[in-house]
PDB file of C-alpha atoms in Angstrom:
ATOM      1  CA  MET N   1     133.926  72.297 112.875  1.00 73.00           C
ATOM      2  CA  LEU N   2     135.389  72.138 109.005  1.00 85.00           C
ATOM      3  CA  SER N   3     139.367  73.491 108.987  1.00 89.00           C
ATOM      4  CA  LYS N   4     139.530  76.277 107.601  1.00 90.00           C
ATOM      5  CA  LEU N   5     140.882  75.524 105.300  1.00 92.00           C
ATOM      6  CA  ALA N   6     137.714  73.280 103.764  1.00 92.00           C
ATOM      7  CA  THR N   7     135.533  75.992 105.270  1.00 93.00           C
ATOM      8  CA  ILE N   8     137.544  78.595 102.338  1.00 95.00           C
ATOM      9  CA  GLN N   9     136.763  75.237  99.630  1.00 95.00           C
ATOM     10  CA  LEU N  10     133.458  75.423 100.518  1.00 96.00           C
ATOM     11  CA  GLU N  11     133.382  79.776 100.526  1.00 96.00           C
ATOM     12  CA  GLN N  12     134.395  79.315  96.590  1.00 97.00           C
ATOM     13  CA  ARG N  13     132.681  76.456  95.488  1.00 97.00           C
ATOM     14  CA  LEU N  14     129.173  78.906  96.208  1.00 97.00           C
ATOM     15  CA  SER N  15     130.768  81.425  94.864  1.00 97.00           C
ATOM     16  CA  LYS N  16     131.135  79.038  92.118  1.00 97.00           C
ATOM     17  CA  LEU N  17     127.430  77.744  92.528  1.00 97.00           C
ATOM     18  CA  ILE N  18     126.626  80.966  92.104  1.00 97.00           C
ATOM     19  CA  GLU N  19     128.043  82.583  89.044  1.00 96.00           C
ATOM     20  CA  GLN N  20     127.559  79.032  86.668  1.00 95.00           C
ATOM     21  CA  CYS N  21     123.559  78.817  87.456  1.00 95.00           C
ATOM     22  CA  SER N  22     121.953  82.883  87.516  1.00 93.00           C
ATOM     23  CA  ALA N  23     119.003  80.202  89.343  1.00 93.00           C
ATOM     24  CA  VAL N  24     121.041  80.922  92.817  1.00 96.00           C
ATOM     25  CA  ASP N  25     120.218  83.829  95.177  1.00 96.00           C
ATOM     26  CA  ALA N  26     121.982  82.543  97.853  1.00 97.00           C
ATOM     27  CA  ALA N  27     123.152  80.302  99.377  1.00 98.00           C
ATOM     28  CA  VAL N  28     123.967  78.760 103.185  1.00 98.00           C
ATOM     29  CA  VAL N  29     126.583  75.428 104.257  1.00 97.00           C
ATOM     30  CA  ALA N  30     125.164  74.733 107.781  1.00 96.00           C
ATOM     31  CA  THR N  31     125.693  71.603 109.856  1.00 94.00           C
ATOM     32  CA  LEU N  32     123.301  69.872 111.082  1.00 93.00           C
ATOM     33  CA  ASP N  33     123.199  71.183 114.374  1.00 92.00           C
ATOM     34  CA  GLY N  34     121.647  74.818 113.793  1.00 93.00           C
ATOM     35  CA  TYR N  35     126.046  76.649 112.926  1.00 93.00           C
ATOM     36  CA  THR N  36     126.170  77.583 109.567  1.00 95.00           C
ATOM     37  CA  CYS N  37     129.877  77.006 107.704  1.00 95.00           C
ATOM     38  CA  ALA N  38     129.675  79.433 104.948  1.00 96.00           C
ATOM     39  CA  MET N  39     127.386  81.400 102.758  1.00 97.00           C
ATOM     40  CA  LYS N  40     126.773  83.519  99.806  1.00 97.00           C
ATOM     41  CA  GLN N  41     125.309  85.812  98.278  1.00 96.00           C
ATOM     42  CA  ARG N  42     123.864  88.546  94.909  1.00 94.00           C
ATOM     43  CA  SER N  43     122.787  91.093  97.996  1.00 90.00           C
ATOM     44  CA  GLN N  44     123.065  90.920 101.324  1.00 86.00           C
ATOM     45  CA  GLN N  45     119.817  90.463 101.391  1.00 89.00           C
ATOM     46  CA  TYR N  46     118.245  87.387 103.109  1.00 93.00           C
ATOM     47  CA  PRO N  47     119.379  86.454 107.029  1.00 92.00           C
ATOM     48  CA  LEU N  48     121.219  83.791 106.068  1.00 94.00           C
ATOM     49  CA  GLU N  49     123.066  82.274 109.648  1.00 93.00           C
ATOM     50  CA  ARG N  50     118.434  82.544 110.788  1.00 93.00           C
ATOM     51  CA  LEU N  51     118.507  80.599 107.204  1.00 94.00           C
ATOM     52  CA  ALA N  52     121.167  78.542 107.760  1.00 95.00           C
ATOM     53  CA  THR N  53     119.407  77.614 111.561  1.00 95.00           C
ATOM     54  CA  MET N  54     115.824  76.880 110.482  1.00 95.00           C
ATOM     55  CA  GLY N  55     117.776  74.537 107.286  1.00 95.00           C
ATOM     56  CA  SER N  56     118.483  72.179 109.737  1.00 94.00           C
ATOM     57  CA  THR N  57     115.687  72.311 111.415  1.00 95.00           C
ATOM     58  CA  LEU N  58     113.841  70.941 108.546  1.00 95.00           C
ATOM     59  CA  MET N  59     116.252  68.558 106.962  1.00 95.00           C
ATOM     60  CA  SER N  60     116.124  66.837 110.329  1.00 93.00           C
ATOM     61  CA  LEU N  61     112.629  67.282 110.227  1.00 94.00           C
ATOM     62  CA  GLY N  62     112.363  64.846 106.107  1.00 95.00           C
ATOM     63  CA  ASP N  63     114.826  62.241 107.817  1.00 94.00           C
ATOM     64  CA  THR N  64     112.943  61.437 110.688  1.00 93.00           C
ATOM     65  CA  ILE N  65     109.907  61.270 108.184  1.00 94.00           C
ATOM     66  CA  THR N  66     110.994  59.258 106.032  1.00 95.00           C
ATOM     67  CA  ALA N  67     113.396  57.556 108.598  1.00 92.00           C
ATOM     68  CA  GLU N  68     109.876  56.728 110.444  1.00 91.00           C
ATOM     69  CA  LEU N  69     107.674  56.200 106.997  1.00 94.00           C
ATOM     70  CA  ARG N  70     110.989  53.557 105.804  1.00 94.00           C
ATOM     71  CA  LEU N  71     111.475  55.804 102.152  1.00 95.00           C
ATOM     72  CA  GLY N  72     115.676  55.316 102.818  1.00 90.00           C
ATOM     73  CA  THR N  73     117.197  58.929 103.575  1.00 87.00           C
ATOM     74  CA  CYS N  74     115.923  62.758 103.090  1.00 93.00           C
ATOM     75  CA  ASP N  75     117.971  63.554  99.273  1.00 92.00           C
ATOM     76  CA  ASN N  76     115.840  66.337  99.490  1.00 94.00           C
ATOM     77  CA  ILE N  77     113.416  69.751 100.877  1.00 97.00           C
ATOM     78  CA  ILE N  78     112.155  71.585  98.786  1.00 97.00           C
ATOM     79  CA  SER N  79     110.025  75.158  99.390  1.00 96.00           C
ATOM     80  CA  GLU N  80     107.453  75.827  96.621  1.00 94.00           C
ATOM     81  CA  ASN N  81     106.954  79.664  97.256  1.00 94.00           C
ATOM     82  CA  LYS N  82     105.075  82.515  96.485  1.00 92.00           C
ATOM     83  CA  ASN N  83     108.016  84.994  95.366  1.00 92.00           C
ATOM     84  CA  GLY N  84     110.969  81.870  94.558  1.00 94.00           C
ATOM     85  CA  ILE N  85     112.189  78.679  95.854  1.00 96.00           C
ATOM     86  CA  VAL N  86     114.151  77.157  98.531  1.00 97.00           C
ATOM     87  CA  ALA N  87     116.117  73.643  98.312  1.00 97.00           C
ATOM     88  CA  PHE N  88     117.549  71.993 101.425  1.00 98.00           C
ATOM     89  CA  MET N  89     119.645  68.993 101.115  1.00 97.00           C
ATOM     90  CA  HIS N  90     122.558  66.678 101.944  1.00 96.00           C
ATOM     91  CA  ILE N  91     125.899  67.119 101.583  1.00 96.00           C
ATOM     92  CA  ASP N  92     127.095  64.555 104.150  1.00 94.00           C
ATOM     93  CA  ASP N  93     125.712  63.020 107.131  1.00 91.00           C
ATOM     94  CA  ASN N  94     126.836  65.822 109.109  1.00 92.00           C
ATOM     95  CA  LEU N  95     125.998  69.369 106.324  1.00 95.00           C
ATOM     96  CA  VAL N  96     123.261  70.551 105.035  1.00 96.00           C
ATOM     97  CA  LEU N  97     122.845  72.291 101.329  1.00 98.00           C
ATOM     98  CA  ILE N  98     120.238  75.320 101.321  1.00 98.00           C
ATOM     99  CA  THR N  99     120.383  77.261  97.746  1.00 98.00           C
ATOM    100  CA  LEU N 100     117.746  80.429  97.318  1.00 97.00           C
ATOM    101  CA  ALA N 101     116.112  81.069  93.901  1.00 96.00           C
ATOM    102  CA  THR N 102     113.173  84.371  93.183  1.00 93.00           C
ATOM    103  CA  GLN N 103     113.021  82.868  90.129  1.00 89.00           C
ATOM    104  CA  LYS N 104     109.490  81.304  90.241  1.00 80.00           C
ATOM    105  CA  ASN N 105     110.735  78.799  87.361  1.00 87.00           C
ATOM    106  CA  ALA N 106     113.808  77.800  88.168  1.00 93.00           C
ATOM    107  CA  LEU N 107     113.862  74.454  90.157  1.00 94.00           C
ATOM    108  CA  GLY N 108     115.108  72.084  88.168  1.00 94.00           C
ATOM    109  CA  MET N 109     118.349  74.572  87.500  1.00 95.00           C
ATOM    110  CA  LEU N 110     118.161  75.424  90.982  1.00 96.00           C
ATOM    111  CA  LEU N 111     118.046  71.577  91.460  1.00 96.00           C
ATOM    112  CA  SER N 112     120.272  70.047  89.880  1.00 96.00           C
ATOM    113  CA  HIS N 113     122.885  73.273  90.233  1.00 97.00           C
ATOM    114  CA  SER N 114     122.767  72.475  93.934  1.00 97.00           C
ATOM    115  CA  ARG N 115     122.357  68.643  93.597  1.00 97.00           C
ATOM    116  CA  ARG N 116     126.223  68.966  91.850  1.00 97.00           C
ATOM    117  CA  CYS N 117     128.003  70.970  94.217  1.00 97.00           C
ATOM    118  CA  ALA N 118     126.599  69.323  97.572  1.00 97.00           C
ATOM    119  CA  GLU N 119     128.727  66.534  95.768  1.00 97.00           C
ATOM    120  CA  GLU N 120     131.801  68.492  94.853  1.00 96.00           C
ATOM    121  CA  MET N 121     131.537  69.741  98.198  1.00 97.00           C
ATOM    122  CA  LYS N 122     131.379  66.081 100.283  1.00 96.00           C
ATOM    123  CA  LYS N 123     134.616  64.692  98.263  1.00 94.00           C
ATOM    124  CA  VAL N 124     135.842  68.859 100.184  1.00 90.00           C
ATOM    125  CA  VAL N 125     135.288  68.095 103.807  1.00 89.00           C
ATOM    126  CA  VAL N 126     135.506  63.946 103.644  1.00 82.00           C
TER     127      VAL N 126
ATOM    128  CA  MET P   1      94.260  68.456 123.126  1.00 74.00           C
ATOM    129  CA  ASP P   2      95.675  68.379 125.319  1.00 92.00           C
ATOM    130  CA  LYS P   3      99.529  69.469 124.052  1.00 96.00           C
ATOM    131  CA  ILE P   4     102.300  69.858 126.727  1.00 97.00           C
ATOM    132  CA  ILE P   5     105.164  71.648 126.215  1.00 98.00           C
ATOM    133  CA  PHE P   6     108.739  70.369 126.869  1.00 98.00           C
ATOM    134  CA  THR P   7     111.584  72.978 127.419  1.00 98.00           C
ATOM    135  CA  GLY P   8     114.574  73.572 129.343  1.00 98.00           C
ATOM    136  CA  PRO P   9     118.485  73.962 128.237  1.00 97.00           C
ATOM    137  CA  MET P  10     120.272  72.041 125.981  1.00 94.00           C
ATOM    138  CA  GLY P  11     120.800  68.077 128.542  1.00 93.00           C
ATOM    139  CA  ALA P  12     118.553  68.681 130.941  1.00 97.00           C
ATOM    140  CA  GLY P  13     116.411  66.400 130.067  1.00 96.00           C
ATOM    141  CA  LYS P  14     113.367  66.950 128.247  1.00 97.00           C
ATOM    142  CA  THR P  15     113.804  63.901 125.152  1.00 96.00           C
ATOM    143  CA  THR P  16     114.940  61.757 127.889  1.00 97.00           C
ATOM    144  CA  ALA P  17     111.779  62.221 130.790  1.00 98.00           C
ATOM    145  CA  ILE P  18     109.308  61.605 126.716  1.00 98.00           C
ATOM    146  CA  SER P  19     111.721  58.987 126.198  1.00 97.00           C
ATOM    147  CA  SER P  20     110.696  58.105 129.862  1.00 97.00           C
ATOM    148  CA  ILE P  21     107.037  58.064 130.070  1.00 97.00           C
ATOM    149  CA  SER P  22     105.707  58.193 125.721  1.00 97.00           C
ATOM    150  CA  ASP P  23     103.255  54.530 125.080  1.00 96.00           C
ATOM    151  CA  ILE P  24     105.096  54.915 121.236  1.00 95.00           C
ATOM    152  CA  PRO P  25     108.986  54.826 120.471  1.00 94.00           C
ATOM    153  CA  PRO P  26     109.271  59.246 120.710  1.00 94.00           C
ATOM    154  CA  ILE P  27     109.509  61.093 117.548  1.00 93.00           C
ATOM    155  CA  SER P  28     112.464  62.581 118.153  1.00 92.00           C
ATOM    156  CA  THR P  29     115.717  65.204 116.152  1.00 93.00           C
ATOM    157  CA  GLU P  30     118.355  65.039 116.780  1.00 91.00           C
ATOM    158  CA  VAL P  31     121.517  65.987 115.669  1.00 92.00           C
ATOM    159  CA  ARG P  32     125.148  65.021 116.064  1.00 91.00           C
ATOM    160  CA  CYS P  33     126.884  67.528 118.176  1.00 92.00           C
ATOM    161  CA  SER P  34     128.986  70.178 116.308  1.00 87.00           C
ATOM    162  CA  ASP P  35     130.403  72.672 118.723  1.00 79.00           C
ATOM    163  CA  ASP P  36     132.051  72.589 122.432  1.00 69.00           C
ATOM    164  CA  ALA P  37     128.887  71.368 123.936  1.00 65.00           C
ATOM    165  CA  GLN P  38     129.496  67.715 122.045  1.00 61.00           C
ATOM    166  CA  LEU P  39     132.260  67.134 125.079  1.00 65.00           C
ATOM    167  CA  ARG P  40     129.220  67.323 127.312  1.00 71.00           C
ATOM    168  CA  LYS P  41     126.488  65.636 125.441  1.00 81.00           C
ATOM    169  CA  GLU P  42     127.077  64.103 122.393  1.00 88.00           C
ATOM    170  CA  THR P  43     123.705  64.691 120.721  1.00 92.00           C
ATOM    171  CA  THR P  44     120.802  67.624 120.182  1.00 92.00           C
ATOM    172  CA  THR P  45     117.431  68.053 119.182  1.00 93.00           C
ATOM    173  CA  VAL P  46     117.301  70.653 116.626  1.00 94.00           C
ATOM    174  CA  ALA P  47     113.545  70.562 115.586  1.00 94.00           C
ATOM    175  CA  MET P  48     111.061  68.893 118.163  1.00 94.00           C
ATOM    176  CA  ASP P  49     110.986  64.597 119.652  1.00 95.00           C
ATOM    177  CA  TYR P  50     107.167  63.654 120.409  1.00 96.00           C
ATOM    178  CA  GLY P  51     105.424  61.142 122.065  1.00 96.00           C
ATOM    179  CA  TYR P  52     101.838  61.317 124.167  1.00 95.00           C
ATOM    180  CA  PHE P  53     101.269  59.533 127.654  1.00 94.00           C
ATOM    181  CA  SER P  54      97.466  57.942 128.791  1.00 94.00           C
ATOM    182  CA  LEU P  55      95.964  59.223 132.129  1.00 92.00           C
ATOM    183  CA  ASP P  56      94.266  56.864 134.023  1.00 90.00           C
ATOM    184  CA  ASP P  57      90.823  57.809 132.043  1.00 92.00           C
ATOM    185  CA  GLY P  58      92.315  57.274 129.109  1.00 91.00           C
ATOM    186  CA  SER P  59      92.494  60.152 127.628  1.00 93.00           C
ATOM    187  CA  ARG P  60      96.048  61.334 126.096  1.00 94.00           C
ATOM    188  CA  VAL P  61      98.601  64.204 126.690  1.00 95.00           C
ATOM    189  CA  HIS P  62     100.342  64.710 123.657  1.00 95.00           C
ATOM    190  CA  LEU P  63     104.225  65.416 124.358  1.00 97.00           C
ATOM    191  CA  TYR P  64     106.303  67.770 123.076  1.00 97.00           C
ATOM    192  CA  GLY P  65     109.791  68.735 123.436  1.00 97.00           C
ATOM    193  CA  THR P  66     111.930  71.865 121.706  1.00 97.00           C
ATOM    194  CA  PRO P  67     115.078  72.593 121.449  1.00 96.00           C
ATOM    195  CA  GLY P  68     116.927  73.928 124.056  1.00 95.00           C
ATOM    196  CA  GLN P  69     119.209  76.585 122.527  1.00 94.00           C
ATOM    197  CA  GLU P  70     118.227  79.791 122.274  1.00 94.00           C
ATOM    198  CA  ARG P  71     118.787  79.180 117.979  1.00 93.00           C
ATOM    199  CA  PHE P  72     116.752  77.637 117.381  1.00 95.00           C
ATOM    200  CA  ASP P  73     113.483  79.773 119.597  1.00 95.00           C
ATOM    201  CA  TYR P  74     111.298  80.108 116.358  1.00 94.00           C
ATOM    202  CA  MET P  75     110.405  76.333 116.996  1.00 95.00           C
ATOM    203  CA  TRP P  76     108.945  77.247 120.613  1.00 96.00           C
ATOM    204  CA  THR P  77     106.439  80.021 118.928  1.00 94.00           C
ATOM    205  CA  ILE P  78     105.748  76.733 116.775  1.00 94.00           C
ATOM    206  CA  LEU P  79     105.923  74.476 120.103  1.00 96.00           C
ATOM    207  CA  THR P  80     103.966  76.334 121.816  1.00 96.00           C
ATOM    208  CA  LYS P  81     100.837  77.199 119.698  1.00 94.00           C
ATOM    209  CA  GLY P  82      98.126  74.269 121.614  1.00 94.00           C
ATOM    210  CA  GLY P  83      99.872  73.961 123.836  1.00 96.00           C
ATOM    211  CA  ILE P  84      97.534  73.591 127.883  1.00 97.00           C
ATOM    212  CA  GLY P  85     100.661  74.835 130.094  1.00 97.00           C
ATOM    213  CA  LEU P  86     104.732  74.106 130.136  1.00 98.00           C
ATOM    214  CA  VAL P  87     107.310  72.182 131.639  1.00 98.00           C
ATOM    215  CA  LEU P  88     110.248  73.317 132.599  1.00 98.00           C
ATOM    216  CA  LEU P  89     112.756  70.957 133.110  1.00 98.00           C
ATOM    217  CA  LEU P  90     116.524  72.790 134.597  1.00 98.00           C
ATOM    218  CA  ASP P  91     120.357  71.410 134.608  1.00 97.00           C
ATOM    219  CA  ASN P  92     120.733  71.983 138.127  1.00 97.00           C
ATOM    220  CA  ALA P  93     124.885  71.628 137.185  1.00 96.00           C
ATOM    221  CA  ARG P  94     125.058  74.133 134.590  1.00 96.00           C
ATOM    222  CA  PRO P  95     127.318  76.407 135.085  1.00 95.00           C
ATOM    223  CA  ASP P  96     123.908  79.468 136.624  1.00 97.00           C
ATOM    224  CA  PRO P  97     121.261  77.343 136.310  1.00 98.00           C
ATOM    225  CA  LEU P  98     118.636  80.405 138.450  1.00 98.00           C
ATOM    226  CA  ALA P  99     120.115  81.763 135.130  1.00 98.00           C
ATOM    227  CA  ASP P 100     118.703  79.680 132.890  1.00 98.00           C
ATOM    228  CA  LEU P 101     115.338  79.573 135.053  1.00 98.00           C
ATOM    229  CA  THR P 102     114.334  82.767 134.458  1.00 98.00           C
ATOM    230  CA  PHE P 103     116.293  83.083 130.958  1.00 98.00           C
ATOM    231  CA  TYR P 104     113.335  80.295 130.289  1.00 98.00           C
ATOM    232  CA  LEU P 105     110.590  82.252 131.995  1.00 98.00           C
ATOM    233  CA  ASP P 106     111.295  85.500 130.062  1.00 98.00           C
ATOM    234  CA  ALA P 107     111.762  83.294 127.044  1.00 98.00           C
ATOM    235  CA  PHE P 108     107.710  81.217 127.166  1.00 98.00           C
ATOM    236  CA  LYS P 109     106.520  84.730 128.425  1.00 97.00           C
ATOM    237  CA  ASP P 110     103.476  84.907 127.326  1.00 97.00           C
ATOM    238  CA  PHE P 111     101.877  81.034 127.187  1.00 97.00           C
ATOM    239  CA  ILE P 112     102.672  80.684 130.862  1.00 97.00           C
ATOM    240  CA  GLN P 113     100.475  83.594 131.322  1.00 96.00           C
ATOM    241  CA  GLN P 114      97.654  82.107 129.455  1.00 96.00           C
ATOM    242  CA  THR P 115      99.089  78.474 130.724  1.00 97.00           C
ATOM    243  CA  GLY P 116     100.833  77.072 133.246  1.00 96.00           C
ATOM    244  CA  ALA P 117     103.789  76.096 134.225  1.00 98.00           C
ATOM    245  CA  VAL P 118     105.628  73.805 137.150  1.00 98.00           C
ATOM    246  CA  ILE P 119     109.739  73.322 137.181  1.00 98.00           C
ATOM    247  CA  GLY P 120     111.527  69.876 137.340  1.00 98.00           C
ATOM    248  CA  VAL P 121     115.526  70.237 138.634  1.00 98.00           C
ATOM    249  CA  THR P 122     117.607  67.161 136.753  1.00 98.00           C
ATOM    250  CA  ARG P 123     120.849  66.304 137.876  1.00 96.00           C
ATOM    251  CA  MET P 124     121.477  67.708 142.104  1.00 96.00           C
ATOM    252  CA  ASP P 125     122.863  64.278 142.128  1.00 95.00           C
ATOM    253  CA  VAL P 126     125.925  65.920 140.512  1.00 96.00           C
ATOM    254  CA  SER P 127     125.693  69.622 141.829  1.00 94.00           C
ATOM    255  CA  ASN P 128     123.635  70.440 144.569  1.00 90.00           C
ATOM    256  CA  GLN P 129     125.154  73.614 144.949  1.00 92.00           C
ATOM    257  CA  THR P 130     121.417  75.089 143.615  1.00 97.00           C
ATOM    258  CA  SER P 131     119.112  74.459 146.316  1.00 97.00           C
ATOM    259  CA  LEU P 132     114.660  74.357 145.128  1.00 97.00           C
ATOM    260  CA  ASP P 133     114.384  76.908 147.645  1.00 97.00           C
ATOM    261  CA  ASP P 134     116.709  78.552 145.602  1.00 98.00           C
ATOM    262  CA  TYR P 135     114.782  78.479 142.293  1.00 98.00           C
ATOM    263  CA  ARG P 136     111.241  79.353 144.890  1.00 97.00           C
ATOM    264  CA  ASN P 137     113.115  82.458 145.978  1.00 97.00           C
ATOM    265  CA  THR P 138     113.762  83.112 142.350  1.00 97.00           C
ATOM    266  CA  LEU P 139     110.166  82.341 141.199  1.00 97.00           C
ATOM    267  CA  PHE P 140     108.119  83.865 144.503  1.00 97.00           C
ATOM    268  CA  ALA P 141     110.807  87.688 143.622  1.00 97.00           C
ATOM    269  CA  ARG P 142     109.362  87.114 139.955  1.00 96.00           C
ATOM    270  CA  ASP P 143     105.780  87.050 141.599  1.00 95.00           C
ATOM    271  CA  GLN P 144     105.567  83.993 140.197  1.00 95.00           C
ATOM    272  CA  ILE P 145     104.229  80.571 141.934  1.00 94.00           C
ATOM    273  CA  PHE P 146     105.250  77.237 140.540  1.00 97.00           C
ATOM    274  CA  PRO P 147     106.126  73.397 141.693  1.00 97.00           C
ATOM    275  CA  VAL P 148     109.358  72.964 142.032  1.00 98.00           C
ATOM    276  CA  PHE P 149     110.887  69.520 141.722  1.00 98.00           C
ATOM    277  CA  GLU P 150     113.588  68.018 142.456  1.00 98.00           C
ATOM    278  CA  VAL P 151     113.332  65.100 139.344  1.00 98.00           C
ATOM    279  CA  ASP P 152     114.897  61.729 136.837  1.00 98.00           C
ATOM    280  CA  ALA P 153     114.165  62.264 133.665  1.00 97.00           C
ATOM    281  CA  ARG P 154     115.072  58.627 133.297  1.00 97.00           C
ATOM    282  CA  GLN P 155     112.363  57.871 135.921  1.00 98.00           C
ATOM    283  CA  PRO P 156     108.863  57.507 134.390  1.00 97.00           C
ATOM    284  CA  ASN P 157     107.567  58.456 138.326  1.00 97.00           C
ATOM    285  CA  ASP P 158     109.229  61.346 138.543  1.00 98.00           C
ATOM    286  CA  VAL P 159     108.611  62.529 134.900  1.00 98.00           C
ATOM    287  CA  LYS P 160     105.049  61.775 135.510  1.00 96.00           C
ATOM    288  CA  ILE P 161     104.358  63.264 138.810  1.00 97.00           C
ATOM    289  CA  LEU P 162     105.255  66.699 137.246  1.00 97.00           C
ATOM    290  CA  ILE P 163     102.341  66.593 134.391  1.00 96.00           C
ATOM    291  CA  HIS P 164     100.310  65.398 137.129  1.00 95.00           C
ATOM    292  CA  ALA P 165     100.911  68.887 138.746  1.00 97.00           C
ATOM    293  CA  LEU P 166     100.562  70.449 135.544  1.00 97.00           C
ATOM    294  CA  LEU P 167      97.850  68.917 135.582  1.00 95.00           C
ATOM    295  CA  ALA P 168      96.352  70.097 138.933  1.00 95.00           C
ATOM    296  CA  ILE P 169      97.046  73.164 138.871  1.00 94.00           C
ATOM    297  CA  LEU P 170      95.889  74.256 135.209  1.00 93.00           C
ATOM    298  CA  GLN P 171      92.120  72.795 136.434  1.00 86.00           C
TER     299      GLN P 171
END
């Protein structure tokens, strides 16, 4: 499990993500076996612990699919929906970043901010 | 499509059982455990296991393994869709395997009512404090009668016995 300091740093980085990218409504860091490490959302409307567990399942399925097809590692999984977008991406081999946007045209912004956030988080959890 | 679901607590042998009889290298979604569970088991299934097994008449039985932990219960609902029966594997060396039996029978109650189930008890060589009769008595007290077998999930014949028993009660 992560140290207390690392958890605080992840929470701070999630706050920064939500501050810097107006499209992000919620963000969660989860372990690949489904435990929540850190989470932030603009309003308390999403069950983020459940999302964390489901994110671990989806990321693992993505890894399995890309391995079966020999497509390398799975970078992102994007769920585009009627009322928003959810993006799942690896921070490292053990952690997943899940971000949620309710703006439908925000995919590029969501992915670029989330990717930068994941890269910075990777340095925190080394 | 004949689809059988393997379920049970973490470490009961679901992934191993599917691996031991699958005709193809099984598809697995195991990841490293990040909590205290890693003291006993290094990895855990977070989405599903999949393999298939050919019967003597050439027909295929598709084998799906669920994650064991309750936090992945949404996968239980997804994976049981279209299933014809349940193989419930229980680890006899866990602290209260009869409570595990009750928990999974309740969790899969609707699916079992529509289909059927067999029980495979693993790791009886590690702990024999709970006997097969204890499992049968628990089932009897719930007005449920399912075949109960001692199995080693690593042994293909043990797992095949479970599959054949399940197919027999479904006929």
